[in-house]
Amino acid sequence: MRKTIEHVAQLAEVSKATVSRVLNDSPKVTEKTRERVMKVVKELGYYPSAMARRLTTNKAETIGIIIPAPHDRTFGNPFYTEILRGFTHQAKIKKYDLLLFTNEHKFNYSQLFYDRRVDGLLLIGVKRNDKGIIQLSKRKLPYILTGKIDYKDANYIDAENRKGAYQAVSYLANLNHKKIAYIGGSFEFVFNQERFEGYLSALRDHNLEYGKELTMESISTQESGYEAMRKILKSSSIPTAVFAANDLDAIGAMKAIKEKGLKIPEDISLVGFDDIQLASYTEPSLTTVRQPIFKMGTTAISLLVQLIEGKEKKHPKVELPTQLIIRESSGGKI
């Protein structure tokens, strides 16, 4: 027979409300009562249901994760794997469950709260004009974005995208490269625009010309990086260096350069962005801008829990520093 909260209350000689307070770690219970109730809980092997907890505390004790990107680009991208690892690590510490939503449909973010399915939301890869975020903010529902959007009151955590890109391109310029190509994702996402702006800023500061034929848009996959690099190599102005705004594009570009019979870094130097685990295992190993993806995940959870528990009243905006990791593909000193 399944044990219930009534059984615990009867054997411990307390009310059901007292049992509930003990199980929810309420400070309104004496230590003596807490010990007596927990002794019975252990003897009975009683475990409260999630639904019962929700009804008692009015909390789902669950954080929702929304990834609006297509499935193939989500699970094929190590960035998502690493940030999810950060989420799960910190959620366990904070004692929250995670509920993952991954499809390409438009979500009614607010409805997830009203259905009591989640206490807060983490949103990865949201487009810059997502109107659903404005509604979350106006209704003061707890959420954190991983990446900025155009809305000024959005809650987010991000990396220093402009600074990281600027550092990468400046590094190539200091290696005496005069023609530096760019491969990067759509400006539907703010972080892509920021990385492109960092690229342009470094060209200006080093008195290098910007060539439109050396700039290619991708969808941040190895395949798109490969195709973008092939187009660049067919242009009349072959670059001596390439900055790819993510590592998957860089790895794809590496394949296209080799197929052309060119050597890396002797003929073309290559720098990526992210520092996914694969970057150190490519041949040659990939110079890249490291963004602290795991830390972004853990920090996002911590910020969100503060919002859920009412400990953070403002709109948190956090940018974590990046670091240029020099390896073989750029040809500079390691």
Coordinates of C-alpha atoms in Angstrom, one line a residue:
M1 CA 0.0 0.0 0.0
R2 CA 1.3 3.5 -1.0
K3 CA 2.2 5.6 2.1
T4 CA 0.6 9.0 2.3
I5 CA 1.1 12.2 4.2
E6 CA -1.9 11.2 6.4
H7 CA 0.1 8.1 7.5
V8 CA 3.1 10.2 8.4
A9 CA 1.0 12.7 10.3
Q10 CA -0.9 10.0 12.3
L11 CA 2.3 8.2 13.4
A12 CA 4.2 11.4 14.2
E13 CA 1.1 12.7 16.0
V14 CA 1.1 16.0 14.1
S15 CA -1.1 17.6 11.5
K16 CA -0.7 17.2 7.8
A17 CA 0.3 20.9 7.5
T18 CA 3.1 20.3 10.0
V19 CA 4.4 17.3 7.9
S20 CA 4.3 19.5 4.8
R21 CA 6.2 22.3 6.6
V22 CA 8.9 19.8 7.6
L23 CA 9.2 18.4 4.1
N24 CA 9.5 21.9 2.6
D25 CA 12.1 22.9 5.2
S26 CA 10.0 25.6 6.8
P27 CA 11.6 27.5 9.7
K28 CA 8.2 27.5 11.5
V29 CA 8.8 24.0 12.9
T30 CA 10.8 23.2 16.0
E31 CA 13.8 21.0 15.7
K32 CA 12.3 18.4 18.0
T33 CA 9.1 18.1 15.8
R34 CA 11.2 18.1 12.6
E35 CA 13.3 15.1 13.9
R36 CA 10.1 13.2 15.0
V37 CA 8.5 13.7 11.6
M38 CA 11.6 12.8 9.6
K39 CA 12.1 9.6 11.7
V40 CA 8.6 8.5 10.6
V41 CA 9.2 9.6 7.0
K42 CA 12.3 7.4 6.9
E43 CA 10.7 4.4 8.6
L44 CA 7.7 4.5 6.2
G45 CA 9.8 5.2 3.1
Y46 CA 7.5 8.1 2.3
Y47 CA 8.2 10.3 -0.7
P48 CA 5.9 13.2 -1.4
S49 CA 4.7 13.5 -5.0
A50 CA 5.8 16.4 -7.2
M51 CA 2.1 17.4 -7.7
A52 CA 1.6 17.5 -3.9
R53 CA 4.6 19.7 -3.5
R54 CA 3.3 22.0 -6.1
L55 CA -0.1 22.3 -4.5
T56 CA 1.5 23.0 -1.1
T57 CA 4.2 25.5 -2.1
N58 CA 2.6 26.9 -5.3
K59 CA 5.9 26.2 -7.0
A60 CA 6.8 23.8 -9.7
E61 CA 10.4 23.6 -8.5
T62 CA 11.1 23.4 -12.2
I63 CA 13.0 25.6 -14.7
G64 CA 12.1 25.4 -18.3
I65 CA 14.7 25.5 -21.0
I66 CA 13.6 26.7 -24.5
I67 CA 15.8 26.2 -27.6
P68 CA 13.9 27.6 -30.6
A69 CA 16.5 26.5 -33.1
P70 CA 15.9 23.6 -35.4
H71 CA 16.8 20.2 -33.9
D72 CA 19.7 19.5 -36.3
R73 CA 21.4 22.7 -35.4
T74 CA 20.8 22.3 -31.7
F75 CA 22.1 18.8 -31.0
G76 CA 24.8 19.1 -33.6
N77 CA 26.3 22.1 -32.0
P78 CA 28.7 21.5 -29.0
F79 CA 27.9 25.0 -27.7
Y80 CA 24.4 23.8 -26.7
T81 CA 25.8 20.6 -25.1
E82 CA 28.2 22.6 -22.9
I83 CA 25.8 25.3 -21.8
L84 CA 23.2 22.5 -20.9
R85 CA 25.9 20.9 -18.9
G86 CA 26.3 24.2 -17.0
F87 CA 22.5 24.4 -16.5
T88 CA 22.2 20.9 -15.1
H89 CA 25.2 21.3 -12.8
Q90 CA 23.9 24.4 -11.1
A91 CA 20.2 23.3 -11.1
K92 CA 21.2 20.3 -9.0
I93 CA 22.9 22.6 -6.5
K94 CA 19.9 24.9 -6.4
K95 CA 17.5 21.9 -6.2
Y96 CA 15.5 22.7 -9.3
D97 CA 14.4 20.2 -12.0
L98 CA 14.9 21.1 -15.6
L99 CA 12.3 20.8 -18.4
L100 CA 13.6 21.0 -22.0
F101 CA 11.5 22.3 -24.8
T102 CA 13.1 21.9 -28.3
N103 CA 11.1 22.4 -31.4
E104 CA 10.7 25.0 -34.1
H105 CA 7.2 26.2 -33.1
K106 CA 6.4 29.5 -31.6
F107 CA 6.1 29.2 -27.9
N108 CA 3.7 31.1 -25.7
Y109 CA 6.3 31.7 -23.0
S110 CA 3.9 33.2 -20.5
Q111 CA 1.5 30.2 -20.7
L112 CA 4.2 27.9 -19.3
F113 CA 4.0 29.9 -16.1
Y114 CA 0.2 30.1 -15.9
D115 CA 0.0 26.4 -16.4
R116 CA 2.3 26.0 -13.4
R117 CA 4.7 24.0 -15.5
V118 CA 7.7 26.1 -14.6
D119 CA 8.9 28.7 -12.1
G120 CA 11.3 30.3 -14.5
L121 CA 12.6 30.1 -18.1
L122 CA 16.1 29.9 -19.7
L123 CA 16.0 30.8 -23.4
I124 CA 18.9 29.9 -25.7
G125 CA 19.4 31.4 -29.1
V126 CA 16.4 33.8 -29.2
K127 CA 16.2 36.1 -32.2
R128 CA 16.7 39.8 -31.5
N129 CA 13.0 40.8 -32.2
D130 CA 11.3 38.1 -30.2
K131 CA 8.1 39.8 -28.9
G132 CA 7.5 37.0 -26.4
I133 CA 10.4 38.3 -24.3
I134 CA 8.8 41.7 -24.0
Q135 CA 5.7 40.1 -22.6
L136 CA 7.7 38.2 -20.0
S137 CA 9.4 41.4 -18.9
K138 CA 6.2 43.4 -18.7
R139 CA 4.5 40.7 -16.6
K140 CA 7.6 40.5 -14.4
L141 CA 7.9 36.7 -15.0
P142 CA 11.4 35.3 -14.2
Y143 CA 13.6 34.4 -17.2
I144 CA 17.2 34.7 -18.4
L145 CA 18.3 34.8 -22.0
T146 CA 21.7 33.4 -23.1
G147 CA 22.5 36.2 -25.5
K148 CA 21.2 39.8 -25.9
I149 CA 18.2 40.9 -27.9
D150 CA 17.2 44.5 -28.9
Y151 CA 14.8 45.0 -26.0
K152 CA 16.6 47.2 -23.4
D153 CA 14.9 45.6 -20.3
A154 CA 15.7 42.0 -21.2
N155 CA 17.4 39.8 -18.6
Y156 CA 20.5 38.1 -20.1
I157 CA 23.9 36.6 -19.8
D158 CA 26.3 36.8 -22.7
A159 CA 30.0 36.8 -23.6
E160 CA 32.0 39.9 -24.6
N161 CA 31.4 39.3 -28.3
R162 CA 32.8 42.5 -29.8
K163 CA 35.9 42.4 -27.6
G164 CA 36.6 38.8 -28.4
A165 CA 36.2 39.3 -32.2
Y166 CA 38.3 42.5 -32.0
Q167 CA 41.1 40.7 -30.2
A168 CA 41.1 37.8 -32.7
V169 CA 41.3 40.0 -35.8
S170 CA 43.8 42.4 -34.2
Y171 CA 46.0 39.3 -33.5
L172 CA 45.8 38.4 -37.2
A173 CA 46.6 41.9 -38.3
N174 CA 49.6 41.9 -36.0
L175 CA 50.8 38.8 -37.8
N176 CA 51.0 41.1 -40.9
H177 CA 47.8 39.8 -42.6
K178 CA 46.4 42.5 -45.0
K179 CA 43.3 40.6 -46.3
I180 CA 41.3 39.0 -43.5
A181 CA 38.0 37.3 -44.5
Y182 CA 35.0 36.9 -42.3
I183 CA 32.5 34.0 -42.0
G184 CA 29.6 34.4 -39.5
G185 CA 25.9 33.8 -38.8
S186 CA 22.8 35.9 -39.4
F187 CA 22.2 39.3 -37.8
E188 CA 18.9 38.0 -36.6
F189 CA 20.9 37.2 -33.5
V190 CA 22.6 40.1 -31.7
F191 CA 25.8 38.2 -30.9
N192 CA 26.5 37.6 -34.6
Q193 CA 26.3 41.3 -35.3
E194 CA 28.5 42.1 -32.3
R195 CA 31.2 39.7 -33.6
F196 CA 31.0 41.3 -37.0
E197 CA 31.3 44.7 -35.5
G198 CA 34.4 43.6 -33.6
Y199 CA 35.9 42.4 -36.9
L200 CA 35.2 45.7 -38.6
S201 CA 36.5 47.7 -35.7
A202 CA 39.8 45.8 -35.8
L203 CA 40.2 46.3 -39.5
R204 CA 39.7 50.1 -39.1
D205 CA 42.1 50.3 -36.2
H206 CA 44.8 48.5 -38.2
N207 CA 44.2 50.5 -41.4
L208 CA 43.0 47.4 -43.3
E209 CA 40.4 47.5 -46.1
Y210 CA 37.1 45.8 -45.8
G211 CA 36.2 43.7 -48.8
K212 CA 32.6 42.6 -49.3
E213 CA 33.7 39.7 -51.3
L214 CA 35.6 38.4 -48.3
T215 CA 32.5 38.4 -46.1
M216 CA 30.2 35.4 -46.1
E217 CA 27.1 34.6 -44.1
S218 CA 26.6 31.1 -42.6
I219 CA 24.2 29.2 -40.4
S220 CA 26.9 28.2 -37.9
T221 CA 27.5 24.6 -39.0
Q222 CA 30.5 22.8 -40.5
E223 CA 28.7 22.5 -43.8
S224 CA 27.9 26.2 -44.0
G225 CA 31.4 27.1 -43.1
Y226 CA 32.7 24.8 -45.8
E227 CA 30.5 26.3 -48.4
A228 CA 31.3 29.9 -47.3
M229 CA 35.0 29.2 -47.6
R230 CA 34.6 27.7 -51.0
K231 CA 33.0 30.9 -52.2
I232 CA 35.7 33.0 -50.7
L233 CA 38.4 30.9 -52.4
K234 CA 36.6 31.4 -55.8
S235 CA 36.8 35.2 -55.5
S236 CA 39.3 37.4 -57.2
S237 CA 40.8 38.4 -53.9
I238 CA 42.1 35.4 -51.9
P239 CA 42.6 36.2 -48.2
T240 CA 45.7 35.3 -46.2
A241 CA 43.6 34.9 -43.0
V242 CA 40.0 34.1 -42.0
F243 CA 38.1 34.9 -38.9
A244 CA 35.1 32.6 -38.4
A245 CA 32.6 33.8 -35.8
N246 CA 32.1 30.3 -34.5
D247 CA 34.2 27.1 -34.4
L248 CA 31.9 25.0 -36.5
D249 CA 32.3 27.5 -39.3
A250 CA 36.0 27.5 -38.8
I251 CA 36.3 23.7 -39.0
G252 CA 34.2 23.7 -42.1
A253 CA 36.4 26.4 -43.6
M254 CA 39.5 24.3 -42.7
K255 CA 38.2 21.5 -44.9
A256 CA 37.6 23.8 -47.9
I257 CA 41.1 25.3 -47.6
K258 CA 42.7 21.9 -47.6
E259 CA 40.7 20.7 -50.6
K260 CA 42.0 23.7 -52.5
G261 CA 45.5 22.4 -51.9
L262 CA 46.4 25.3 -49.6
K263 CA 48.1 24.8 -46.2
I264 CA 47.1 26.1 -42.8
P265 CA 48.6 28.4 -41.6
E266 CA 51.3 28.7 -44.3
D267 CA 48.9 29.9 -47.0
I268 CA 45.9 30.9 -44.9
S269 CA 45.7 31.5 -41.2
L270 CA 42.4 30.6 -39.4
V271 CA 40.8 31.7 -36.2
G272 CA 37.4 30.7 -34.7
F273 CA 35.2 31.6 -31.8
D274 CA 33.8 29.5 -28.9
D275 CA 36.6 27.1 -28.1
I276 CA 34.5 24.0 -28.3
Q277 CA 36.3 20.8 -27.2
L278 CA 36.9 19.7 -30.8
A279 CA 39.0 22.9 -31.5
S280 CA 42.1 21.4 -29.9
Y281 CA 41.8 18.2 -31.8
T282 CA 41.6 19.5 -35.4
E283 CA 44.6 19.2 -37.7
P284 CA 46.1 21.8 -37.3
S285 CA 44.6 22.6 -33.9
L286 CA 42.3 25.7 -34.0
T287 CA 43.2 29.1 -32.7
T288 CA 40.0 30.5 -31.3
V289 CA 38.3 32.9 -28.9
R290 CA 37.2 31.1 -25.8
Q291 CA 33.9 32.1 -24.3
P292 CA 33.2 30.5 -20.9
I293 CA 30.2 28.4 -22.0
F294 CA 29.9 26.2 -18.9
K295 CA 30.1 29.3 -16.7
M296 CA 27.4 31.0 -18.7
G297 CA 25.2 28.0 -17.9
T298 CA 25.9 28.0 -14.2
T299 CA 25.6 31.8 -13.9
A300 CA 22.3 31.8 -15.8
I301 CA 20.8 29.3 -13.4
S302 CA 22.0 31.3 -10.3
L303 CA 20.6 34.6 -11.7
L304 CA 17.3 32.9 -12.6
V305 CA 16.9 31.4 -9.1
Q306 CA 17.5 34.8 -7.6
L307 CA 14.7 36.2 -9.8
I308 CA 12.3 33.3 -8.9
E309 CA 13.0 33.7 -5.2
G310 CA 12.6 37.5 -5.3
K311 CA 16.2 38.2 -4.4
E312 CA 16.9 40.1 -7.6
K313 CA 14.6 43.0 -8.4
K314 CA 16.4 44.6 -11.4
H315 CA 16.9 43.3 -14.9
P316 CA 20.2 41.4 -14.7
K317 CA 22.6 41.9 -17.6
V318 CA 25.9 40.0 -17.4
E319 CA 28.7 39.8 -20.0
L320 CA 31.5 37.3 -19.2
P321 CA 35.1 37.9 -20.6
T322 CA 36.5 36.0 -23.5
Q323 CA 40.1 34.8 -24.1
L324 CA 42.1 34.3 -27.2
I325 CA 43.5 30.7 -27.3
I326 CA 46.4 30.5 -29.7
R327 CA 47.0 27.2 -31.3
E328 CA 48.5 26.0 -34.7
S329 CA 46.0 27.3 -37.2
S330 CA 47.0 30.9 -36.9
G331 CA 50.7 30.5 -37.3
G332 CA 51.7 32.8 -34.5
K333 CA 53.6 31.9 -31.4
I334 CA 51.8 29.3 -29.2

